[in-house]
Amino acid sequence: MTTNDDVAGQNSLQMTANLEKIEALSERLVKAVSGKAKSNPALSGPNQELFSNAMTSYMQEMIENPAKVFEHQAAYWGKSIKHYVEAQQVLAKGKLEAPTDTYQNDRRFSNPLWNTHPYFNFVKQQYLINSDAVKQTLEDAVDLDPKEKQRLTYFSQQIIDMMAPTNFLGTNPDALEKAVATEGQSLLDGLENLVGDLEANEGELVVKLADEKAFELGQNIATTPGKVIYRNKMIELIQYTPVTETVHETPIIMFPPWINKFYILDLKKQNSLIKWITEQGYCLFVVSWINPDDSYADVGLEDYIDDGFLTAIQEVKAITGQKQVNCIGYCIAGTTLCLTLSLLKKRGDKSIKSATFFTALTDFSDQGEFTPFLQNDFIDGIEEEVNDKGLLPSYIMGRTFSFLRSNDLVYTPAIKSYMMGEAPPAFDLLYWNGDGANLPGKMAVQYLRGLCQSNDFAEGGFELMGETLSLKDVDTPLCSIACETDHIAAWKDCYRGVQQMGSKSKTFIVSQSGHIAGIVNPPSKDKYGHFTNTDMSLAPSAWFEGAEFTKGSWWPRWESWIKARSGKKIAALQPGDSEHPVLGDAPGTYVMLNARR
């Protein structure tokens, strides 16, 4: 018969054995970190001038309005002391309880112990008191340039988020409870996950968000049938197999963003826009971009237009025998589709019959949440990076996007993986999110300097390919879909760009949700609705106030729009012809390059 002491002894031995394994993992950890390439500090935070200006502003405020500064300090001290006294008073009653807690709505503190246990509750409340004090100080900084204040607010919030007690083992009840329940196995598994992520990314800490072994392109995602019928140094052109006997005569070419892979539009059968378009009776082509290496250092936006957009249009016209095509551009590819339309206008080329834009920015006068990253010190650092490596590595862009939502995309996954020892979920969207692509050095600088920083396309003209390209040149019938909570391409900024385009036929739709979920929104889910308003002369806020809300996906509304611009029905064409032999099955080979499989 086993006694309680025997069980306790066995558990203790198991925990000791598990902890001893950490020594071997620690050696791997040191080796992985030591192999990390030297990083450019400009890509990790602002230069010292920003903090110097902030300190100068704070000191100036102390001199000019000392009562206000002391009032804030006194309020912070008062809250902290009151919090301490209340905690002591509760403990003095001989009960293991927490004082009254007014902070109840933060998802990070969902474990009941944050509210009931005096230790965890004290740590949580004091952290939130500290956070509020920092935020209040920033709000009251009156002498800072607005952009500097926005940057300081962003980077201060990063520090606040990083210092959350949930991010540390000793102050995370979930992690501690699991460590005890598993005799330390969860900590061992977590360290294994940490070391594995470091080894997989050459010493860079990139938190794995999804189980990469759960997905295989062409097998359980990106499975819509099609053929690669053209390939050059920039693109593979995929012609999707028709599923209807007849199709509309005007073909559709979809240009996805090249920051990520195209299969966001073909994740699985239930939410594949690519599959849905073919089912509606359209001849669909999709561009799959190359994932460039350092040999693409001198590739610029002109190459994406010439060898990507213009070549795809030329080949699709040739294979279908049509004089015009309908084009879709998503995100940065939507921005570049606009550049292409301006260029074709200058050349008198009417190959594009209509244009659809998904979350596409063309007016960068308001840089929104990207303001912290679009100032000279950060862009200077990117220029140094691309001059050294020839490209902007995918993890830098991925890290930038992730830290815009750091609690959801950095710290919470890190806690689950590294402290709880959990395997990442088999989630197709997160798998795609981690399958980024590099950016050629020249193209990255052109985009960041000429479009984002200088806003040349909307203000004065963007010099490219021997022409001065301008938004007002875009006179093709267009439909733009933006997303209500998009933090990458805010709908108001998308709207301002469309307002400046020269087209007499404009349709603007705002889908509920964000940059991805608002676009990948199939009718079958009946999840997110959309807003429409035909009056494009209004300011963004007035447009939205007067917009009509429609429940359900925008896809059917857009299909009605594109149908009116797609011509009569003709017999469906199978992929390829004598001039375009089939080079392989969809999703092709370019989508596989540098993918972590």
Coordinates of C-alpha atoms in Angstrom, one line a residue:
M1 CA 0.0 0.0 0.0
T2 CA 1.4 3.4 -1.0
T3 CA 1.4 6.0 1.7
N4 CA 0.9 9.7 1.1
D5 CA 4.6 10.2 2.1
D6 CA 5.6 7.8 -0.7
V7 CA 3.5 9.6 -3.3
A8 CA 4.9 12.9 -2.2
G9 CA 8.4 11.5 -2.4
Q10 CA 7.9 10.1 -5.9
N11 CA 6.4 13.4 -7.0
S12 CA 9.4 15.2 -5.6
L13 CA 11.8 12.9 -7.4
Q14 CA 10.0 13.3 -10.7
M15 CA 10.1 17.1 -10.3
T16 CA 13.8 16.9 -9.5
A17 CA 14.4 14.7 -12.6
N18 CA 12.5 17.1 -14.8
L19 CA 14.4 20.1 -13.5
E20 CA 17.7 18.4 -14.1
K21 CA 16.8 18.1 -17.8
I22 CA 16.7 21.8 -17.9
E23 CA 20.5 21.9 -17.8
A24 CA 20.8 20.2 -21.2
L25 CA 18.1 22.5 -22.7
S26 CA 20.0 25.5 -21.2
E27 CA 23.1 24.5 -23.2
R28 CA 21.0 24.4 -26.4
L29 CA 19.5 27.8 -25.4
V30 CA 22.9 29.4 -25.0
K31 CA 24.0 28.0 -28.3
A32 CA 20.9 29.2 -30.2
V33 CA 21.2 32.7 -28.7
S34 CA 24.9 32.9 -29.4
G35 CA 24.2 32.2 -33.1
K36 CA 21.9 35.3 -33.5
A37 CA 23.1 37.8 -36.0
K38 CA 23.8 41.2 -34.8
S39 CA 20.6 43.3 -35.1
N40 CA 20.3 46.9 -36.0
P41 CA 19.1 48.7 -32.8
A42 CA 17.1 51.2 -34.8
L43 CA 14.7 48.4 -35.7
S44 CA 13.9 47.7 -32.1
G45 CA 13.0 51.1 -30.8
P46 CA 13.3 54.9 -31.3
N47 CA 16.5 56.8 -31.1
Q48 CA 17.5 58.6 -27.9
E49 CA 16.3 61.9 -29.2
L50 CA 12.6 60.9 -28.7
F51 CA 13.2 60.2 -25.0
S52 CA 15.4 63.3 -24.6
N53 CA 12.6 65.4 -26.0
A54 CA 10.1 63.7 -23.7
M55 CA 12.3 64.4 -20.6
T56 CA 12.7 68.0 -21.7
S57 CA 9.0 68.4 -22.0
Y58 CA 8.4 66.8 -18.6
M59 CA 11.0 69.1 -16.9
Q60 CA 9.5 72.1 -18.7
E61 CA 6.1 71.2 -17.3
M62 CA 7.6 70.9 -13.8
I63 CA 9.0 74.4 -14.1
E64 CA 5.9 76.0 -15.6
N65 CA 3.3 74.0 -13.7
P66 CA 4.8 72.3 -10.7
A67 CA 1.4 72.0 -8.9
K68 CA 0.1 69.8 -11.7
V69 CA 3.1 67.5 -11.7
F70 CA 3.1 67.2 -7.9
E71 CA -0.7 66.6 -8.0
H72 CA -0.2 63.6 -10.3
Q73 CA 2.7 62.3 -8.1
A74 CA 0.7 62.7 -5.0
A75 CA -2.3 60.9 -6.6
Y76 CA -0.1 58.0 -7.6
W77 CA 1.6 57.8 -4.1
G78 CA -1.8 58.1 -2.5
K79 CA -3.3 55.2 -4.6
S80 CA -0.3 53.0 -3.9
I81 CA -0.3 53.6 -0.1
K82 CA -4.0 53.2 0.1
H83 CA -3.7 49.9 -1.8
Y84 CA -1.0 48.7 0.6
V85 CA -3.0 49.7 3.7
E86 CA -6.1 48.0 2.5
A87 CA -4.3 44.8 1.7
Q88 CA -2.7 44.9 5.2
Q89 CA -6.0 45.5 6.9
V90 CA -7.6 42.5 5.2
L91 CA -4.7 40.3 6.2
A92 CA -4.8 41.6 9.8
K93 CA -8.3 40.2 10.1
G94 CA -6.7 36.8 9.9
K95 CA -8.3 35.9 6.5
L96 CA -6.5 35.1 3.3
E97 CA -8.6 37.5 1.3
A98 CA -7.9 40.3 -1.2
P99 CA -9.1 43.9 -0.7
T100 CA -11.8 45.4 -2.9
D101 CA -10.8 45.3 -6.5
T102 CA -12.1 47.7 -9.1
Y103 CA -10.0 46.2 -12.0
Q104 CA -12.2 43.4 -13.3
N105 CA -12.2 43.6 -17.1
D106 CA -8.7 42.7 -18.2
R107 CA -8.6 39.3 -20.0
R108 CA -5.0 38.8 -18.9
F109 CA -6.2 38.4 -15.3
S110 CA -9.0 35.8 -15.8
N111 CA -7.7 33.3 -13.2
P112 CA -9.8 33.7 -10.0
L113 CA -6.7 33.9 -7.9
W114 CA -6.0 37.4 -9.3
N115 CA -9.2 38.5 -7.5
T116 CA -9.2 36.3 -4.4
H117 CA -5.6 35.7 -3.4
P118 CA -4.1 38.6 -1.5
Y119 CA -0.6 38.2 -3.1
F120 CA -1.7 37.9 -6.7
N121 CA -4.4 40.6 -6.2
F122 CA -1.9 43.0 -4.7
V123 CA 0.6 42.5 -7.6
K124 CA -2.2 42.9 -10.2
Q125 CA -3.6 46.1 -8.7
Q126 CA -0.3 47.7 -8.2
Y127 CA 0.7 46.9 -11.8
L128 CA -2.5 48.5 -13.1
I129 CA -2.0 51.6 -10.8
N130 CA 1.5 52.0 -12.2
S131 CA 0.2 51.6 -15.7
D132 CA -2.4 54.3 -15.2
A133 CA 0.2 56.7 -13.8
V134 CA 2.5 56.3 -16.9
K135 CA -0.5 56.8 -19.2
Q136 CA -1.6 59.9 -17.4
T137 CA 1.9 61.4 -17.5
L138 CA 1.9 60.9 -21.3
E139 CA -1.5 62.3 -21.8
D140 CA -0.4 65.5 -19.9
A141 CA 2.7 66.0 -22.1
V142 CA 1.7 69.2 -23.8
D143 CA 4.9 70.5 -25.5
L144 CA 5.7 67.4 -27.5
D145 CA 5.2 67.2 -31.3
P146 CA 2.1 65.2 -32.0
K147 CA 4.0 62.5 -33.8
E148 CA 6.6 62.3 -31.1
K149 CA 3.8 62.0 -28.5
Q150 CA 2.2 59.2 -30.5
R151 CA 5.5 57.4 -30.8
L152 CA 6.3 57.8 -27.1
T153 CA 2.8 56.6 -26.2
Y154 CA 3.3 53.5 -28.4
F155 CA 6.7 52.6 -27.0
S156 CA 5.6 53.3 -23.4
Q157 CA 2.7 51.0 -23.9
Q158 CA 5.1 48.3 -25.1
I159 CA 7.0 48.6 -21.8
I160 CA 3.7 48.5 -19.9
D161 CA 2.6 45.4 -21.7
M162 CA 6.0 43.7 -21.3
M163 CA 6.1 44.3 -17.5
A164 CA 2.7 42.7 -16.9
P165 CA 2.9 40.2 -14.0
T166 CA 1.4 37.6 -16.2
N167 CA 4.6 37.6 -18.2
F168 CA 6.7 36.3 -15.3
L169 CA 6.6 32.8 -13.7
G170 CA 6.6 34.0 -10.1
T171 CA 3.6 36.2 -10.6
N172 CA 1.5 34.1 -13.0
P173 CA -0.9 31.8 -11.1
D174 CA -1.8 29.8 -14.2
A175 CA 1.8 28.9 -14.9
L176 CA 2.6 28.1 -11.2
E177 CA -0.5 25.9 -10.8
K178 CA 0.4 23.9 -13.9
A179 CA 4.0 23.6 -12.9
V180 CA 3.0 22.0 -9.6
A181 CA 0.3 19.8 -11.2
T182 CA 2.7 18.4 -13.8
E183 CA 5.7 18.1 -11.4
G184 CA 7.6 20.7 -13.4
Q185 CA 6.9 19.0 -16.8
S186 CA 5.1 22.1 -18.1
L187 CA 8.3 24.2 -17.4
L188 CA 10.4 21.6 -19.2
D189 CA 8.0 21.6 -22.2
G190 CA 8.0 25.3 -22.2
L191 CA 11.8 25.6 -22.3
E192 CA 11.8 23.0 -25.1
N193 CA 9.3 25.2 -27.0
L194 CA 11.5 28.3 -26.4
V195 CA 14.7 26.7 -27.5
G196 CA 12.9 25.2 -30.6
D197 CA 11.7 28.6 -31.6
L198 CA 15.1 30.2 -31.2
E199 CA 16.8 27.4 -33.2
A200 CA 14.2 27.7 -36.0
N201 CA 14.9 31.4 -36.4
E202 CA 18.6 31.6 -36.1
G203 CA 18.5 33.1 -32.6
E204 CA 15.7 35.5 -33.2
L205 CA 12.8 35.0 -30.8
V206 CA 9.7 34.5 -33.0
V207 CA 6.9 33.0 -31.1
K208 CA 5.3 30.1 -33.0
L209 CA 1.6 30.8 -33.2
A210 CA 0.4 27.6 -34.9
D211 CA 1.2 24.0 -35.2
E212 CA 3.1 23.9 -38.5
K213 CA 2.9 20.1 -38.8
A214 CA -0.9 20.3 -38.9
F215 CA -1.0 21.8 -42.3
E216 CA 0.3 21.0 -45.8
L217 CA -0.3 23.3 -48.7
G218 CA -2.3 21.6 -51.4
Q219 CA -3.5 18.9 -49.0
N220 CA -5.6 20.5 -46.3
I221 CA -5.2 24.2 -47.1
A222 CA -4.9 25.9 -50.5
T223 CA -6.7 23.0 -52.1
T224 CA -8.9 24.7 -54.8
P225 CA -8.0 22.9 -58.1
G226 CA -6.0 24.9 -60.6
K227 CA -2.8 24.9 -62.6
V228 CA 0.3 27.0 -62.9
I229 CA 0.3 28.1 -66.5
Y230 CA 3.0 30.8 -66.5
R231 CA 6.2 31.6 -64.5
N232 CA 8.8 34.3 -64.5
K233 CA 11.2 35.7 -61.9
M234 CA 8.4 37.5 -60.0
I235 CA 5.3 35.4 -60.3
E236 CA 3.6 32.1 -60.9
L237 CA 0.2 32.6 -62.6
I238 CA -2.4 30.1 -61.5
Q239 CA -5.5 29.5 -63.6
Y240 CA -8.2 27.9 -61.5
T241 CA -10.2 25.0 -62.9
P242 CA -13.8 26.0 -63.7
V243 CA -16.6 24.3 -61.9
T244 CA -19.4 25.6 -64.1
E245 CA -19.9 24.8 -67.8
T246 CA -20.0 28.5 -68.7
V247 CA -18.2 31.5 -67.3
H248 CA -18.4 35.2 -67.7
E249 CA -16.2 36.2 -70.7
T250 CA -14.1 38.9 -68.8
P251 CA -11.6 37.1 -66.7
I252 CA -10.6 38.1 -63.1
I253 CA -7.0 38.4 -62.0
M254 CA -6.4 38.5 -58.3
F255 CA -3.2 40.1 -57.0
P256 CA -2.6 39.2 -53.3
P257 CA -0.1 41.0 -51.1
W258 CA 3.5 39.8 -51.4
I259 CA 4.3 40.5 -47.7
N260 CA 2.5 37.2 -47.0
K261 CA 1.4 34.2 -49.2
F262 CA -1.7 34.2 -51.4
Y263 CA -3.4 31.3 -49.8
I264 CA -5.1 33.6 -47.2
L265 CA -7.8 33.7 -49.9
D266 CA -7.8 29.9 -50.1
L267 CA -7.3 28.6 -46.5
K268 CA -10.0 25.9 -46.5
K269 CA -13.1 25.1 -48.6
Q270 CA -15.5 26.7 -46.2
N271 CA -13.9 30.2 -46.3
S272 CA -12.0 30.2 -49.6
L273 CA -12.8 33.3 -51.7
I274 CA -10.9 31.7 -54.6
K275 CA -13.2 28.7 -54.5
W276 CA -16.3 30.8 -54.1
I277 CA -15.5 33.0 -57.1
T278 CA -15.1 30.0 -59.4
E279 CA -18.4 28.6 -58.1
Q280 CA -20.1 31.9 -59.2
G281 CA -19.1 31.3 -62.8
Y282 CA -15.9 33.3 -63.3
C283 CA -12.6 32.6 -65.1
L284 CA -10.2 33.2 -62.2
F285 CA -6.4 33.7 -62.3
V286 CA -4.4 34.3 -59.2
V287 CA -0.8 35.6 -58.9
S288 CA 1.6 33.9 -56.5
W289 CA 4.6 36.1 -55.8
I290 CA 8.2 34.9 -55.4
N291 CA 9.6 34.9 -51.9
P292 CA 12.8 36.9 -52.7
D293 CA 16.3 36.2 -51.5
D294 CA 19.2 38.6 -51.5
S295 CA 19.6 38.3 -55.3
Y296 CA 16.5 40.4 -55.6
A297 CA 18.1 43.4 -53.8
D298 CA 17.6 45.7 -56.8
V299 CA 14.1 44.7 -57.5
G300 CA 11.7 47.7 -57.2
L301 CA 8.1 48.5 -57.5
E302 CA 8.6 48.9 -61.2
D303 CA 9.5 45.2 -61.4
Y304 CA 6.4 44.2 -59.5
I305 CA 4.3 46.2 -61.9
D306 CA 6.1 45.2 -65.1
D307 CA 6.9 41.5 -64.4
G308 CA 3.9 41.1 -62.2
F309 CA 0.8 43.1 -63.0
L310 CA 1.4 43.9 -66.6
T311 CA 2.8 40.5 -67.5
A312 CA -0.1 38.7 -65.8
I313 CA -2.6 40.9 -67.7
Q314 CA -0.8 40.2 -70.9
E315 CA -0.8 36.5 -70.4
V316 CA -4.4 36.3 -69.3
K317 CA -5.6 38.3 -72.3
A318 CA -3.6 35.9 -74.5
I319 CA -4.9 32.7 -73.0
T320 CA -8.5 33.8 -72.9
G321 CA -8.6 35.8 -76.1
Q322 CA -10.2 38.8 -74.3
K323 CA -9.2 42.4 -74.7
Q324 CA -9.9 43.4 -71.1
V325 CA -9.6 41.9 -67.6
N326 CA -11.1 42.7 -64.2
C327 CA -8.4 43.0 -61.4
I328 CA -8.4 42.6 -57.7
G329 CA -5.6 44.0 -55.5
Y330 CA -5.3 43.2 -51.7
C331 CA -3.4 45.4 -49.3
I332 CA 0.0 46.5 -50.8
A333 CA -1.0 44.8 -54.1
G334 CA -4.1 47.1 -54.1
T335 CA -1.8 50.1 -53.7
T336 CA 0.3 48.8 -56.6
L337 CA -2.8 48.1 -58.7
C338 CA -3.6 51.8 -58.3
L339 CA -0.1 52.7 -59.5
T340 CA -0.6 50.3 -62.4
L341 CA -3.9 52.0 -63.3
S342 CA -2.3 55.4 -63.3
L343 CA 0.6 54.1 -65.5
L344 CA -1.9 52.5 -68.0
K345 CA -3.8 55.8 -68.1
K346 CA -0.6 57.6 -69.1
R347 CA 0.0 55.0 -71.8
G348 CA -3.6 55.0 -73.2
D349 CA -3.9 51.3 -72.3
K350 CA -7.5 50.2 -71.4
S351 CA -6.7 46.5 -70.6
I352 CA -8.2 46.8 -67.1
K353 CA -12.0 47.0 -67.3
S354 CA -12.6 47.3 -63.5
A355 CA -10.6 47.3 -60.3
T356 CA -11.4 46.0 -56.9
F357 CA -9.4 46.9 -53.9
F358 CA -9.2 45.0 -50.6
T359 CA -8.0 47.1 -47.6
A360 CA -5.8 49.1 -49.9
L361 CA -4.1 52.4 -48.8
T362 CA -3.3 55.0 -51.4
D363 CA -3.3 58.2 -49.3
F364 CA -0.8 58.0 -46.5
S365 CA -1.4 61.5 -45.1
D366 CA -2.5 59.8 -41.8
Q367 CA -0.1 57.0 -40.9
G368 CA -2.3 55.8 -38.1
E369 CA -0.9 53.1 -35.9
F370 CA 2.2 52.8 -38.1
T371 CA 3.3 56.3 -37.2
P372 CA 5.9 55.0 -34.7
F373 CA 7.6 53.0 -37.5
L374 CA 7.4 55.6 -40.3
Q375 CA 9.8 58.2 -38.9
N376 CA 13.3 58.7 -40.1
D377 CA 15.2 56.8 -37.4
F378 CA 13.3 53.6 -38.0
I379 CA 13.3 53.9 -41.8
D380 CA 17.1 54.8 -41.6
G381 CA 17.5 51.5 -39.8
I382 CA 15.6 49.6 -42.5
E383 CA 17.8 51.2 -45.2
E384 CA 20.9 50.1 -43.3
E385 CA 19.4 46.6 -43.0
V386 CA 18.6 46.3 -46.7
N387 CA 21.9 47.8 -47.7
D388 CA 23.6 45.1 -45.7
K389 CA 21.4 42.1 -46.5
G390 CA 19.8 43.1 -49.8
L391 CA 16.3 42.5 -48.4
L392 CA 14.1 43.2 -45.5
P393 CA 13.7 39.8 -43.7
S394 CA 10.1 38.6 -43.2
Y395 CA 10.5 38.4 -39.4
I396 CA 11.0 42.2 -39.1
M397 CA 7.7 42.9 -40.8
G398 CA 6.0 40.2 -38.9
R399 CA 7.4 41.5 -35.6
T400 CA 6.2 45.0 -36.4
F401 CA 2.7 43.8 -37.2
S402 CA 2.6 41.6 -34.1
F403 CA 3.6 44.3 -31.7
L404 CA 0.7 46.5 -32.8
R405 CA -1.3 43.8 -31.0
S406 CA 1.4 42.6 -28.6
N407 CA -0.8 41.1 -25.9
D408 CA -2.7 39.0 -28.4
L409 CA 0.1 38.1 -30.8
V410 CA 3.2 38.1 -28.6
Y411 CA 2.8 37.8 -24.9
T412 CA -0.3 35.6 -24.6
P413 CA 1.1 33.0 -27.1
A414 CA 4.5 33.2 -25.4
I415 CA 3.0 32.6 -22.0
K416 CA 1.1 29.5 -23.2
S417 CA 4.1 28.1 -25.1
Y418 CA 7.0 29.0 -22.8
M419 CA 5.5 29.0 -19.3
M420 CA 2.6 26.7 -19.7
G421 CA 4.4 24.3 -22.0
E422 CA 1.4 24.1 -24.4
A423 CA 1.7 23.2 -28.1
P424 CA 0.5 25.9 -30.5
P425 CA -3.0 25.4 -31.8
A426 CA -3.7 23.9 -35.2
F427 CA -5.2 27.2 -36.5
D428 CA -4.9 27.8 -40.3
L429 CA -5.1 31.6 -40.0
L430 CA -2.2 31.7 -37.5
Y431 CA -0.3 29.3 -39.6
W432 CA -0.6 31.6 -42.6
N433 CA 0.3 34.6 -40.4
G434 CA 3.6 33.0 -39.6
D435 CA 4.4 32.1 -43.2
G436 CA 5.7 35.5 -44.2
A437 CA 7.9 36.6 -47.2
N438 CA 10.9 38.8 -47.5
L439 CA 10.8 42.2 -49.3
P440 CA 13.5 43.2 -51.8
G441 CA 15.6 46.1 -50.5
K442 CA 14.9 48.6 -53.3
M443 CA 11.1 47.9 -53.2
A444 CA 10.9 48.3 -49.4
V445 CA 12.7 51.7 -49.5
Q446 CA 10.6 52.9 -52.4
Y447 CA 7.4 52.0 -50.6
L448 CA 8.4 53.4 -47.2
R449 CA 10.0 56.6 -48.4
G450 CA 8.1 57.5 -51.5
L451 CA 4.6 56.3 -50.6
C452 CA 4.3 56.0 -46.8
Q453 CA 6.5 58.9 -45.7
S454 CA 6.3 61.4 -48.6
N455 CA 2.8 60.4 -49.7
D456 CA 3.8 61.3 -53.3
F457 CA 1.1 59.3 -55.0
A458 CA -1.6 61.4 -53.4
E459 CA 0.4 64.6 -53.2
G460 CA 2.2 65.8 -56.2
G461 CA 2.9 62.6 -58.0
F462 CA 5.0 59.4 -57.6
E463 CA 7.9 59.1 -60.1
L464 CA 8.1 55.6 -61.6
M465 CA 8.8 54.0 -64.9
G466 CA 9.3 57.3 -66.6
E467 CA 6.0 58.7 -65.6
T468 CA 4.6 60.9 -62.8
L469 CA 1.8 58.7 -61.3
S470 CA -1.1 60.2 -59.5
L471 CA -4.3 59.1 -57.8
K472 CA -6.4 61.4 -60.0
D473 CA -5.3 59.3 -63.0
V474 CA -7.3 56.3 -61.7
D475 CA -10.5 56.6 -63.8
T476 CA -11.4 52.9 -64.1
P477 CA -14.7 51.8 -62.5
L478 CA -13.8 50.6 -59.0
C479 CA -15.0 48.9 -55.9
S480 CA -13.1 49.3 -52.6
I481 CA -13.7 47.1 -49.6
A482 CA -12.2 48.3 -46.3
C483 CA -12.7 46.9 -42.8
E484 CA -14.1 48.7 -39.8
T485 CA -11.5 47.7 -37.2
D486 CA -8.5 47.3 -39.5
H487 CA -5.4 48.5 -37.7
I488 CA -3.2 48.0 -40.7
A489 CA -5.2 49.9 -43.4
A490 CA -7.8 52.0 -41.5
W491 CA -11.0 52.3 -43.4
K492 CA -11.1 56.1 -43.2
D493 CA -7.6 56.2 -44.8
C494 CA -8.7 53.8 -47.6
Y495 CA -11.8 56.0 -48.1
R496 CA -9.8 59.2 -48.4
G497 CA -7.7 57.6 -51.2
V498 CA -10.7 56.5 -53.1
Q499 CA -12.2 60.0 -52.9
Q500 CA -9.2 61.4 -54.7
M501 CA -9.3 58.9 -57.6
G502 CA -10.6 60.1 -60.9
S503 CA -13.2 57.4 -61.6
K504 CA -16.8 58.4 -62.1
S505 CA -17.9 55.0 -60.9
K506 CA -17.0 54.3 -57.3
T507 CA -18.4 51.8 -54.8
F508 CA -17.1 51.8 -51.3
I509 CA -17.9 49.1 -48.7
V510 CA -16.9 48.9 -45.1
S511 CA -17.0 45.3 -43.7
Q512 CA -17.2 44.6 -40.0
S513 CA -14.1 43.2 -38.3
G514 CA -10.4 43.6 -39.3
H515 CA -7.8 43.3 -42.0
I516 CA -8.2 39.6 -42.5
A517 CA -11.5 38.5 -41.0
G518 CA -13.3 41.4 -42.7
I519 CA -12.2 40.1 -46.1
V520 CA -12.2 36.4 -45.5
N521 CA -15.9 36.5 -44.6
P522 CA -17.9 33.9 -46.5
P523 CA -21.7 34.2 -46.8
S524 CA -22.1 30.7 -45.2
K525 CA -20.9 32.0 -41.8
D526 CA -23.4 34.9 -41.7
K527 CA -21.0 36.5 -39.2
Y528 CA -19.9 40.0 -40.1
G529 CA -22.1 42.6 -41.9
H530 CA -21.1 45.6 -44.0
F531 CA -21.9 49.2 -44.5
T532 CA -22.6 51.1 -47.8
N533 CA -23.2 54.7 -48.8
T534 CA -23.3 56.0 -52.4
D535 CA -22.4 59.6 -51.4
M536 CA -18.6 59.6 -51.7
S537 CA -18.4 63.4 -51.3
L538 CA -18.9 63.2 -47.5
A539 CA -16.2 63.2 -44.8
P540 CA -15.4 59.7 -43.5
S541 CA -17.4 60.2 -40.3
A542 CA -20.4 61.6 -42.1
W543 CA -20.2 58.8 -44.7
F544 CA -20.3 56.2 -41.9
E545 CA -23.1 57.9 -40.0
G546 CA -25.3 57.9 -43.2
A547 CA -24.3 54.4 -44.3
E548 CA -26.8 51.6 -44.6
F549 CA -25.9 48.4 -42.6
T550 CA -26.5 45.0 -44.3
K551 CA -26.3 41.8 -42.3
G552 CA -24.0 39.2 -43.7
S553 CA -21.0 39.0 -46.0
W554 CA -20.1 41.7 -48.6
W555 CA -19.2 38.9 -51.1
P556 CA -22.6 38.7 -52.8
R557 CA -22.9 42.5 -53.1
W558 CA -19.5 42.6 -54.8
E559 CA -20.4 39.7 -57.0
S560 CA -23.4 41.6 -58.3
W561 CA -21.1 44.5 -58.9
I562 CA -18.5 42.5 -60.8
K563 CA -21.1 40.6 -62.8
A564 CA -22.3 43.8 -64.4
R565 CA -18.7 44.3 -65.7
S566 CA -17.9 40.8 -66.7
G567 CA -19.8 40.4 -70.0
K568 CA -21.8 37.5 -71.4
K569 CA -21.4 33.8 -70.5
I570 CA -19.1 31.7 -72.7
A571 CA -17.9 28.1 -72.5
A572 CA -15.5 27.6 -69.7
L573 CA -11.8 27.2 -70.6
Q574 CA -9.7 24.5 -69.0
P575 CA -6.3 25.7 -67.6
G576 CA -3.5 26.1 -70.1
D577 CA -3.1 26.0 -73.9
S578 CA -0.4 25.3 -76.4
E579 CA 1.3 28.6 -75.6
H580 CA 0.8 28.2 -71.9
P581 CA 1.6 24.6 -71.0
V582 CA 0.7 23.4 -67.5
L583 CA 3.8 23.8 -65.3
G584 CA 2.3 22.2 -62.2
D585 CA -0.7 22.0 -59.9
A586 CA -2.0 24.8 -57.7
P587 CA -0.8 26.2 -55.3
G588 CA 2.5 26.1 -57.2
T589 CA 6.1 26.2 -56.1
Y590 CA 6.7 29.9 -55.3
V591 CA 4.3 29.7 -52.4
M592 CA 6.6 27.0 -50.9
L593 CA 9.8 29.0 -51.0
N594 CA 11.3 29.5 -47.5
A595 CA 8.1 28.3 -46.0
R596 CA 8.7 26.5 -42.7
R597 CA 7.8 23.0 -43.7

